[in-house]
mmCIF file of C-alpha atoms (C1' of nucleotides) in Angstrom:
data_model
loop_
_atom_site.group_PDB
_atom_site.id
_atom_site.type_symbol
_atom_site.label_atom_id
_atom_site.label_comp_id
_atom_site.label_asym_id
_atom_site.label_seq_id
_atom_site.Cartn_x
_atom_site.Cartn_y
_atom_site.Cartn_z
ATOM 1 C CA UNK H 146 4.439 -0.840 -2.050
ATOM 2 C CA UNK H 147 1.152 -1.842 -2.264
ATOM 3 C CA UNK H 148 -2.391 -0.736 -2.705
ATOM 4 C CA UNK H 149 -5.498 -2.833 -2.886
ATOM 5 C CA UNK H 150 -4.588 -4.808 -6.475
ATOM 6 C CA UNK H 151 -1.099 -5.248 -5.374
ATOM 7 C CA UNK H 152 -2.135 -7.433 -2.186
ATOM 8 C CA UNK H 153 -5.130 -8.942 -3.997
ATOM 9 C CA UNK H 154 -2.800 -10.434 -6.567
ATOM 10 C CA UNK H 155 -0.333 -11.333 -3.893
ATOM 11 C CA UNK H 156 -3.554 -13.240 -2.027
ATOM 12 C CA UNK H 157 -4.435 -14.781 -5.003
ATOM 13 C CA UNK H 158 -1.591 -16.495 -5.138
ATOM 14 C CA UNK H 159 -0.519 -17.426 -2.148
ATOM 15 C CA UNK H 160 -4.053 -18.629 -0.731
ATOM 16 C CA UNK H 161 -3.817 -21.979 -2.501
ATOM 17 C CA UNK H 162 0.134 -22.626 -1.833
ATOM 18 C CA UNK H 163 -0.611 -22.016 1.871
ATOM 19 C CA UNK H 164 -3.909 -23.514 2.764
ATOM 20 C CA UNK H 165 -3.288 -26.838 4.534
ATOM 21 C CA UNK H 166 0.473 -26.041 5.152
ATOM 22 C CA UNK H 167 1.585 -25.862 8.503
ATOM 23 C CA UNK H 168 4.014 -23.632 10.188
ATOM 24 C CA UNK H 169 7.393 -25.031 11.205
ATOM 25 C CA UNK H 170 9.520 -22.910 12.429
ATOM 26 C CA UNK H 171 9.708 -18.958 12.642
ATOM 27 C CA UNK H 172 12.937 -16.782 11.909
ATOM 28 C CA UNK H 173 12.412 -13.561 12.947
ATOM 29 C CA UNK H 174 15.902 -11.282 11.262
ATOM 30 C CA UNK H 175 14.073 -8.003 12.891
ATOM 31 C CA UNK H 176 12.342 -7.400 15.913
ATOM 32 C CA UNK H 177 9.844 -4.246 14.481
ATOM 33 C CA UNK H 178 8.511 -6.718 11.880
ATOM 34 C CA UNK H 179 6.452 -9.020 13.710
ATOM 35 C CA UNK H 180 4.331 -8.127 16.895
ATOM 36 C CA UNK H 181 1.936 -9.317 19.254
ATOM 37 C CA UNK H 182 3.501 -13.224 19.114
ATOM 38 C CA UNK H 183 2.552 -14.189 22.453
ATOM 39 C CA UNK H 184 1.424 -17.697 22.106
ATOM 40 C CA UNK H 185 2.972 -19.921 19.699
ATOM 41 C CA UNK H 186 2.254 -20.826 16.043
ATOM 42 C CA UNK H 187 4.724 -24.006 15.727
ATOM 43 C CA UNK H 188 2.295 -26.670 14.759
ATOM 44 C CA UNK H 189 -0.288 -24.529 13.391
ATOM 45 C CA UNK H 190 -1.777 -25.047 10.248
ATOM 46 C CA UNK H 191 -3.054 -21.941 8.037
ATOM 47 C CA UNK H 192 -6.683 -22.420 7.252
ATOM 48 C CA UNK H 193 -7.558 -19.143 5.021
ATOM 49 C CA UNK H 194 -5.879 -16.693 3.591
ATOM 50 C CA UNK H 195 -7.543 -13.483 2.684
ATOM 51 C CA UNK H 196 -7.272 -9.536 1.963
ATOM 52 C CA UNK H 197 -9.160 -6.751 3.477
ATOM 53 C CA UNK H 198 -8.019 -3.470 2.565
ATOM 54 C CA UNK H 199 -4.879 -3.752 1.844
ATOM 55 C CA UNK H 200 -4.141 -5.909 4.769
ATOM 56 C CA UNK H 201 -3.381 -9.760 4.200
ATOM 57 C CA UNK H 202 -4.884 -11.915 6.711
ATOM 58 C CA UNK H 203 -3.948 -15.897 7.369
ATOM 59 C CA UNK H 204 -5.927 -17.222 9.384
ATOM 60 C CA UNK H 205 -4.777 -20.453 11.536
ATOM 61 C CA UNK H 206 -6.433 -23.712 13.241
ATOM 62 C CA UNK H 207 -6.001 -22.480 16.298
ATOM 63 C CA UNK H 208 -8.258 -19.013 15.424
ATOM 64 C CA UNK H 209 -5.766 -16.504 15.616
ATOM 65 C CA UNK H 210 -4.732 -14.419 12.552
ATOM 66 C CA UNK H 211 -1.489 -13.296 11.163
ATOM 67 C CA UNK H 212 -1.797 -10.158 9.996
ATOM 68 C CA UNK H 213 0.356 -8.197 7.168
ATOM 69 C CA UNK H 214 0.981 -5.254 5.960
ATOM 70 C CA UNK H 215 2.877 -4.268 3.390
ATOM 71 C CA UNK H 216 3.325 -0.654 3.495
ATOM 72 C CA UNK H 217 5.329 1.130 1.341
ATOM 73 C CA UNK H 218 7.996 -1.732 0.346
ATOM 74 C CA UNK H 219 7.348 -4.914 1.834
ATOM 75 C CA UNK H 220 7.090 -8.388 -0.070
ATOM 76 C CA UNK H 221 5.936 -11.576 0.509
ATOM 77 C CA UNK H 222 8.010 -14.739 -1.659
ATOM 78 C CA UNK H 223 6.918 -17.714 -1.742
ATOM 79 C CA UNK H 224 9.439 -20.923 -2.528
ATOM 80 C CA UNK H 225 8.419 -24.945 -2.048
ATOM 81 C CA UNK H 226 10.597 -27.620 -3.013
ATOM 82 C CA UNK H 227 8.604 -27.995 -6.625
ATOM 83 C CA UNK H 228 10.039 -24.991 -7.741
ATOM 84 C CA UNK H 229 13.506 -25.890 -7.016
ATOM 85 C CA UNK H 230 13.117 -29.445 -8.357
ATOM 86 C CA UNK H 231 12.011 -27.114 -11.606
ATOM 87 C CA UNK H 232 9.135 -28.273 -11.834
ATOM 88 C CA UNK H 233 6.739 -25.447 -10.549
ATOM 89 C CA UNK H 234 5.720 -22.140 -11.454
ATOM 90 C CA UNK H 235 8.980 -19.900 -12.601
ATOM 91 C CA UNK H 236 10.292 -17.523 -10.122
ATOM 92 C CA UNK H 237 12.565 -14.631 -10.496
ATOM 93 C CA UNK H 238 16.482 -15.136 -10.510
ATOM 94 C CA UNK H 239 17.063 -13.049 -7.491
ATOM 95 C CA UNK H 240 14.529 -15.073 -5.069
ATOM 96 C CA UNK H 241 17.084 -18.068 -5.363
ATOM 97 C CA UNK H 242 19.438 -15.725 -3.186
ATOM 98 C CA UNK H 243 17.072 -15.016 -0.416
ATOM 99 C CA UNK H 244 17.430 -14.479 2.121
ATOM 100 C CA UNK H 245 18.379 -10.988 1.431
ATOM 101 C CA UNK H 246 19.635 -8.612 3.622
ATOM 102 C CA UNK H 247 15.555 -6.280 3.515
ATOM 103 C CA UNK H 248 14.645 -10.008 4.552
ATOM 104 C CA UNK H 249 12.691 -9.585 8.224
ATOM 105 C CA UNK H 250 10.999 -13.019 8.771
ATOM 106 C CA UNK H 251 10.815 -16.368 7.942
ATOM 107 C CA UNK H 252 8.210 -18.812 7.746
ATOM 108 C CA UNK H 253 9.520 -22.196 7.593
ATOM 109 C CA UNK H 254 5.866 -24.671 6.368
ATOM 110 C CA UNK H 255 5.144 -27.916 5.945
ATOM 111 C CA UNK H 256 6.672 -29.935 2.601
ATOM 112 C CA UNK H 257 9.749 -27.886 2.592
ATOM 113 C CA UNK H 258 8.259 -24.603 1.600
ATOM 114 C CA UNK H 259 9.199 -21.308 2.443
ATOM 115 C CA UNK H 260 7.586 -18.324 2.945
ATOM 116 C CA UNK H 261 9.875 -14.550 3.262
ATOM 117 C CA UNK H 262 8.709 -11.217 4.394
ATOM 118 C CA UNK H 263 11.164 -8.735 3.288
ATOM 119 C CA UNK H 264 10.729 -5.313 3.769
ATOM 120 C CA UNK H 265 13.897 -2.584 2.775
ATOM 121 C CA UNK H 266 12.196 0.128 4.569
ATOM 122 C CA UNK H 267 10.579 -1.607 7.633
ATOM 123 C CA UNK H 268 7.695 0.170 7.771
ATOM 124 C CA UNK H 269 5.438 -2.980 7.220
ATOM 125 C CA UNK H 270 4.539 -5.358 10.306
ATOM 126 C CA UNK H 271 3.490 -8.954 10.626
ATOM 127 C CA UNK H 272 0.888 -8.952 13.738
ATOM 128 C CA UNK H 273 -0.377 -12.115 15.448
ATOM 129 C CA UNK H 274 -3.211 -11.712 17.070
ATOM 130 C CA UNK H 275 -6.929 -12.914 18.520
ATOM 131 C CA UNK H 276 -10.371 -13.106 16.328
ATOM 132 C CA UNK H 277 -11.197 -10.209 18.334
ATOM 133 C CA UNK H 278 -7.566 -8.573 18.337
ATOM 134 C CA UNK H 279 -7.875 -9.493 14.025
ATOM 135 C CA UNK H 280 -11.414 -7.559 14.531
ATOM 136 C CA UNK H 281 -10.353 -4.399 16.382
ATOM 137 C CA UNK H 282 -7.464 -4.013 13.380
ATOM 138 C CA UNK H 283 -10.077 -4.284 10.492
ATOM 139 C CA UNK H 284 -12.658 -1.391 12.106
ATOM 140 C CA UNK H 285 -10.300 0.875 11.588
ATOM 141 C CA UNK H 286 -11.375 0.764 7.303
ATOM 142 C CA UNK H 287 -14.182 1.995 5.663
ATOM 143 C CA UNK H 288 -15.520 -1.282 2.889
ATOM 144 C CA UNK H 289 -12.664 -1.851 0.275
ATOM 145 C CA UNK H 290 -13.495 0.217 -2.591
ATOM 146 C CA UNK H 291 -14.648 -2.822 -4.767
ATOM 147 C CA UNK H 292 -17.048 -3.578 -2.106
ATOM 148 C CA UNK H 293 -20.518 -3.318 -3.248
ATOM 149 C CA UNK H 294 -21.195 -1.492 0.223
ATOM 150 C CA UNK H 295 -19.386 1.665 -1.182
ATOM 151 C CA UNK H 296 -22.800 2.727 -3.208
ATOM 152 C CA UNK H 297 -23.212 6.515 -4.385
ATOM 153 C CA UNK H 298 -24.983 7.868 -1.334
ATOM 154 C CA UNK H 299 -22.388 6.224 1.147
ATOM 155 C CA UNK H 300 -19.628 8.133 -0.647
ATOM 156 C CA UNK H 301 -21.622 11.645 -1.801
ATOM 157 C CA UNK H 302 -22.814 11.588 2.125
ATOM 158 C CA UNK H 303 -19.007 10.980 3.051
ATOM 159 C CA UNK H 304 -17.774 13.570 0.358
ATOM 160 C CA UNK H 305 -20.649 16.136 1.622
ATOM 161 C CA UNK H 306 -19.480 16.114 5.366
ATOM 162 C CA UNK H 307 -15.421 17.527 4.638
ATOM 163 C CA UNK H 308 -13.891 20.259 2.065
ATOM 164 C CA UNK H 309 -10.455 18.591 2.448
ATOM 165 C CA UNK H 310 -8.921 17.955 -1.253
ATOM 166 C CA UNK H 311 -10.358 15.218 -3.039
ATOM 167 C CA UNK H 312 -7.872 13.476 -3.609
ATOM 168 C CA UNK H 313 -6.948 13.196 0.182
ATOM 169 C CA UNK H 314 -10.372 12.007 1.163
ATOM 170 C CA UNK H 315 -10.477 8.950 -1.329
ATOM 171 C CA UNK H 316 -7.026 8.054 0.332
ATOM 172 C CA UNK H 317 -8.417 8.278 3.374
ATOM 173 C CA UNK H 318 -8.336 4.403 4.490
ATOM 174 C CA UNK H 319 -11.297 5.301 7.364
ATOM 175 C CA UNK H 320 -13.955 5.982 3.988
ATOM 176 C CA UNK H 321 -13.399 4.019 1.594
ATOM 177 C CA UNK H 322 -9.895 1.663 2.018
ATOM 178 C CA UNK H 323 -7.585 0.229 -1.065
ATOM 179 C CA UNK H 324 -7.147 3.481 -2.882
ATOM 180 C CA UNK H 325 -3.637 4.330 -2.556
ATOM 181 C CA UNK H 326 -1.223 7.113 -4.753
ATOM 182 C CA UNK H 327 -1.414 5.780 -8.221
ATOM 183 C CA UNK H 328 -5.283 4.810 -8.267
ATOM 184 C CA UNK H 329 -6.030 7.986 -6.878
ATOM 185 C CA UNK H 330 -4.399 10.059 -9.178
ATOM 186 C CA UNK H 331 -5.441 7.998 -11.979
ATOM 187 C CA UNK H 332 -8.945 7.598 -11.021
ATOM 188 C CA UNK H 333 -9.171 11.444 -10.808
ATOM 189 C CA UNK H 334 -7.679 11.760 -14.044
ATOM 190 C CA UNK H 335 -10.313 9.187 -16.127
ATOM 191 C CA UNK H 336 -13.189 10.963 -14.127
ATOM 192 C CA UNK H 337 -11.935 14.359 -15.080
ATOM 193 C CA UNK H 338 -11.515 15.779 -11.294
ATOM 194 C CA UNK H 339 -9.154 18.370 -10.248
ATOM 195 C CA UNK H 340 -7.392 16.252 -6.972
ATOM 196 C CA UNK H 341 -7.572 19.888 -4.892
ATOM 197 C CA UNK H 342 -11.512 19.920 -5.310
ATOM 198 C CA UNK H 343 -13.056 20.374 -1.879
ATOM 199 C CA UNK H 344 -14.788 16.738 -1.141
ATOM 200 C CA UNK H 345 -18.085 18.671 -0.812
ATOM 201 C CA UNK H 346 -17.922 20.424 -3.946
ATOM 202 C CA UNK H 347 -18.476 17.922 -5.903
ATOM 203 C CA UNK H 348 -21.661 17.304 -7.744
ATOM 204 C CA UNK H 349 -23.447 14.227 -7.139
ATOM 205 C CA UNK H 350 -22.512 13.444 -11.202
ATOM 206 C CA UNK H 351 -19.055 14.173 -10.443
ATOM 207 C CA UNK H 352 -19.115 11.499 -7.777
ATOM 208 C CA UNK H 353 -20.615 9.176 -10.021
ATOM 209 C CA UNK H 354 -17.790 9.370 -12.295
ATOM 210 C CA UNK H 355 -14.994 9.120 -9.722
ATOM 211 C CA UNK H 356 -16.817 6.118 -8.168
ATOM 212 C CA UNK H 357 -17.185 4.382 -11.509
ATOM 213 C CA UNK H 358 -13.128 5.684 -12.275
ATOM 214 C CA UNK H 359 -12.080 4.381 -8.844
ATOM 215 C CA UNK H 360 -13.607 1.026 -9.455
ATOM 216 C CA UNK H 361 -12.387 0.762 -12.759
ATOM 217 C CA UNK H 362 -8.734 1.841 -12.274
ATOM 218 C CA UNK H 363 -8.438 -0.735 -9.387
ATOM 219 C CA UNK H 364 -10.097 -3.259 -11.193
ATOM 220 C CA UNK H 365 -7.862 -2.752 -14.366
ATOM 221 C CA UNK H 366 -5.058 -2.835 -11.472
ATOM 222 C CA UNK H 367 -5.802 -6.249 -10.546
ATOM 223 C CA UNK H 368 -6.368 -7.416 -14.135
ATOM 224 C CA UNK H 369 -2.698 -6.608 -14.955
ATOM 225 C CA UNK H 370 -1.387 -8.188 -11.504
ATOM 226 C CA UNK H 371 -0.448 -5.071 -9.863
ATOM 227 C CA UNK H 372 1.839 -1.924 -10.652
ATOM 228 C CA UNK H 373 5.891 -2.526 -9.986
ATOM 229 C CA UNK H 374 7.042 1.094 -9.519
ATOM 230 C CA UNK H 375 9.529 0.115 -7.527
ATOM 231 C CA UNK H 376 9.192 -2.584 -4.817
ATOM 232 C CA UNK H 377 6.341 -4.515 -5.397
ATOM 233 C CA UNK H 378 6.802 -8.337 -6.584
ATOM 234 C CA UNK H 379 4.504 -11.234 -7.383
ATOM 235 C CA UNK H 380 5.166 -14.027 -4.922
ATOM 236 C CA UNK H 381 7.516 -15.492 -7.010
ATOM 237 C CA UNK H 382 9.565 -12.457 -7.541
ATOM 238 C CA UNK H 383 7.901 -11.246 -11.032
ATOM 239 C CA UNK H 384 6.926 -7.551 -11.406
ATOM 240 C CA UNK H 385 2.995 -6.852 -12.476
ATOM 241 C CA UNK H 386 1.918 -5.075 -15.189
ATOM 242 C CA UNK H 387 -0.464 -1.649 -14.338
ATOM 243 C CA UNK H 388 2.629 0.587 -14.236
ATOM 244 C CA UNK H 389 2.511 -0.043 -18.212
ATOM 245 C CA UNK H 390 -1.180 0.952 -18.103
ATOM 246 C CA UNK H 391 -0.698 4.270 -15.938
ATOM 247 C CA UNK H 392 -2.791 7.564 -16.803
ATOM 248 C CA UNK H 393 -1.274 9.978 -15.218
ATOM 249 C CA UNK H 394 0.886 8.576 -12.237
ATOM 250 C CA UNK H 395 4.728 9.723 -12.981
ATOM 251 C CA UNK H 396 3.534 10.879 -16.036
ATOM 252 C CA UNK H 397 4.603 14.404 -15.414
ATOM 253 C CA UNK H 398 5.473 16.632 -19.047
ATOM 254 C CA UNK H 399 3.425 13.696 -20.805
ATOM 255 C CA UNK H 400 0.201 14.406 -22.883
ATOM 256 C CA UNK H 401 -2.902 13.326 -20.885
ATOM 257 C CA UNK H 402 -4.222 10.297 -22.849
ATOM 258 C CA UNK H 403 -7.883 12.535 -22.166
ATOM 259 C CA UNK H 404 -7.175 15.568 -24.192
ATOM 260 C CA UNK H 405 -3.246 15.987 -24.496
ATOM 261 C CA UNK H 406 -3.205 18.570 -22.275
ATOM 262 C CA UNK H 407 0.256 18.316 -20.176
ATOM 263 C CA UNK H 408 0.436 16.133 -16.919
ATOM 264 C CA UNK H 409 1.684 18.496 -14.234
ATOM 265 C CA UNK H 410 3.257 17.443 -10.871
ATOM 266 C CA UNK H 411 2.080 18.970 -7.764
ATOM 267 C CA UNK H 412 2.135 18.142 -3.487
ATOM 268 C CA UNK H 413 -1.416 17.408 -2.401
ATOM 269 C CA UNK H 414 -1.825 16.402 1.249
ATOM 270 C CA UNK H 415 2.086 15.769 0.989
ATOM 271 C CA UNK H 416 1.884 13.129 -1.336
ATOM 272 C CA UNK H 417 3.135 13.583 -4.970
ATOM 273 C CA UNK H 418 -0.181 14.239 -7.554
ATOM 274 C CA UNK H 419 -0.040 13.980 -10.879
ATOM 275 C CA UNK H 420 -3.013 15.919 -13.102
ATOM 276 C CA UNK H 421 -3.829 16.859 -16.139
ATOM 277 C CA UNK H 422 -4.689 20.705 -15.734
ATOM 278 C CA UNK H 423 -6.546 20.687 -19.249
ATOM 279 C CA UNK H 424 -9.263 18.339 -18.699
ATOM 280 C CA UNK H 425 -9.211 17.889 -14.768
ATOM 281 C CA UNK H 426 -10.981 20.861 -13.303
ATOM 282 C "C1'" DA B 85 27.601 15.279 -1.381
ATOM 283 C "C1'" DA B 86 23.478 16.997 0.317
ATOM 284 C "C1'" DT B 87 18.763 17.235 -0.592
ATOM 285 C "C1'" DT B 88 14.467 15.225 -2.115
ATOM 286 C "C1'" DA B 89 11.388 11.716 -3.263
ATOM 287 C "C1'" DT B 90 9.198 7.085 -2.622
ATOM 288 C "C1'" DG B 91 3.539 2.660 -3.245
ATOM 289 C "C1'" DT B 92 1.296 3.905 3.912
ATOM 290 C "C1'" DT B 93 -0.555 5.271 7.936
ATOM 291 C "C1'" DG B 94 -0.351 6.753 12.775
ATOM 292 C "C1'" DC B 95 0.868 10.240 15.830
ATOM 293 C "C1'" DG B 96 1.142 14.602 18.104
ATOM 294 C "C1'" DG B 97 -0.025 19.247 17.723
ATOM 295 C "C1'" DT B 98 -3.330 23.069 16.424
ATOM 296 C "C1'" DA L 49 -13.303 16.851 16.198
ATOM 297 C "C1'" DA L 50 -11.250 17.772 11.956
ATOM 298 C "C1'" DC L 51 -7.182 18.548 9.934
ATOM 299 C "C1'" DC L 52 -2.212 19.176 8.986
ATOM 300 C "C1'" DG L 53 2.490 17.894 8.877
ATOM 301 C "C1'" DC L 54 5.728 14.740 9.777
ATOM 302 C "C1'" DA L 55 7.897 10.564 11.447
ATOM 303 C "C1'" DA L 56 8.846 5.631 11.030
ATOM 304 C "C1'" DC L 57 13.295 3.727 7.617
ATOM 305 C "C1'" DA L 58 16.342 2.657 3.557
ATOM 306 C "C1'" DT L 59 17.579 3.741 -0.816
ATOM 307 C "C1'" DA L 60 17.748 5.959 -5.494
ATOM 308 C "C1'" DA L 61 17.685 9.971 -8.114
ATOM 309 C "C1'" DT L 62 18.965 14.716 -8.782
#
DNA sequence: AATTATGTTGCGGT
DNA sequence: AACCGCAACATAAT
C-alpha cells in the first residue's frame, strides 16, 4: 500500500497511542510476517515510534527495534478499550470484526489495547531486531525525499551518473526513498517531465522542478492523510484523502489538469505510468 | 474462466 | 557494476 505519506500518517497516529504501552502478548497467525524474534519482547515497553522511508520503526526499552513494512497491502489497526467503551476516536465498522482472515500478527499492550498487522498479500514483514541489526536495514535508503539532505546537487549529481527512465530512478529507494507509484507519476506530471527521460538528460532546471514537484506532491500527500487506492487504512480503519487530489495516477483518458491534453497509460520499468503526452515531454 | 493488474523491493541473470 | 525482469502472494477487474 503505502508510500512515504501513507506511513507518515499511520506514525502520526500511532506514536502517541503506543508510547509508554507495553507489550503483552504476541499472536503470530503467519510465520512469513514477523522475523528475526529471537529474544523476547513480553514485558517490553515501546519507547518511540518513528518512520524512515517508508519503514515504521518502534523502538523498545530494551533497545531493539520492531521494524515494519508495509509493502504493497499491509495495515496496521489500532483498538484500546476507550474506543470500545465509545468514548475514543471513531473507527471504521469493519475493524470491530478483526481479526480478519489478511490478519498476520497480534500485538496484545498494556490497558487492553490492541494492535493488528494485516496484510492480504503477505508481502510486508514485521522484523525484530538489534540497534545495529535496525542500522544495517536503514543504509539500504538514500534520505527520505522530504529530507532537507536531498538538495539540488545531491539529486542532479545522482540523475547525471544513469540514463535509466526518470521515473525509475526517483523510485529508486537507494537515491532518494518515499517516492512510490502515484507520487512519481504525479510529481512528473506537475513538473512537466516525460517519466521515459533518461535521468541524465535532464537539465539542471528540469531537476529543479521535479525536486520542488516531488516535495510538493508528497507533502500535499501527507496533508490529506494518505491516498486509499485500494488497501491502505488510517489506524482506525478510515481511508485518506490524496486519491481525491490525484494528477495523473489512474487518470488514464482524463484531461491533464496542466493543459487538457489526454492522460495516457503506459509500462515504465514494469510499473503502470500514467502521463500526460501534451505537456510532459 | 483465464489473463492482467495492483501502492514494493529483492533476487538472479545478463 | 548497472540494469532488467520477475517473483513473493491474494484478490479484483476485464
Amino acid at each position: 500500500m503505502p508510500e512515504l505519506p501513507e506511513v507518515e500518517t499511520i506514525c502520526k497516529r500511532l506514536a502517541p497511542v503506543l508510547i509508554g504501552k507495553t507489550i503483552q502478548n504476541i499472536e503470530v497467525l503467519r510465520e512469513k510476517s514477523l522475523q528475526g524474534l529471537s529474544t523476547s519482547i513480553i514485558g517490553k515497553k515501546i519507547v518511540e515510534v518513528s518512520r524512515k522511508a517508508k519503514l515504521l520503526d518502534i523502538k523498545l526499552s530494551d533497545s531493539s527495534h520492531l521494524l515494519i513494512h508495509l509493502k504493497m497491502t499491509g495495515q496496521l489497526i489500532y483498538q484500546d478499550q476507550l474506543q470500545r467503551l465509545g468514548g475514543g476516536h471513531p473507527t471504521a465498522d469493519w475493524v470491530d470484526s478483526l481479526p480478519s482472515k489478511h490478519t498476520r500478527v497480534i500485538f496484545r499492550l498494556s490497558n487492553h489495547s490492541t494492535l493488528f498487522f494485516n496484510d492480504m498479500r503477505v508481502f510486508g514483514w514485521i522484523k525484530h531486531l538489534s540497534e545495529e541489526g535496525a542500522s544495517v536495514e536503514f543504509s539500504r535508503y538514500g534520505p527520505d525525499i522530504i529530507d532537507p539532505a536531498v538538495t539540488l546537487e545531491y539529486i542532479f549529481s545522482r540523475f547525471s551518473k544513469t540514463s535509466r527512465p526518470i521515473k525509475v530512478v526517483i523510485m529508486d529507494s537507494s537515491i532518494i526513498a518515499g517516492v512510490g507509484n502515484i507520487y512519481a507519476n504525479d510529481a512528473l506530471n506537475l513538473a512537466k517531465i516525460h517519466p521515459n527521460k533518461p535521468a541524465n538528460s535532464l537539465t539542471q532546471n528540469e531537476t529543479k522542478e521535479l525536486l520542488d514537484a516531488m516535495i510538493e506532491v508528497i507533502n500535499l500527500g501527507i496533508k490529506h492523510g494518505g491516498a486509499t487506492i485500494g488497501n491502505f487504512r488510517n489506524i482506525d480503519g478510515f481511508s485518506g484523502n490524496y486519491q481525491t487530489k490525484v494528477l495523473v495516477y489512474q487518470r488514464e483518458n482524463l484531461a491533464c489538469f496542466n493543459c487538457a491534453g489526454i492522460i495516457k497509460k503506459t509500462k515504465i520499468g514494469g510499473r503502470g505510468t500514467f502521463y500526460c503526452p501534451n505537456c510532459q515531454v
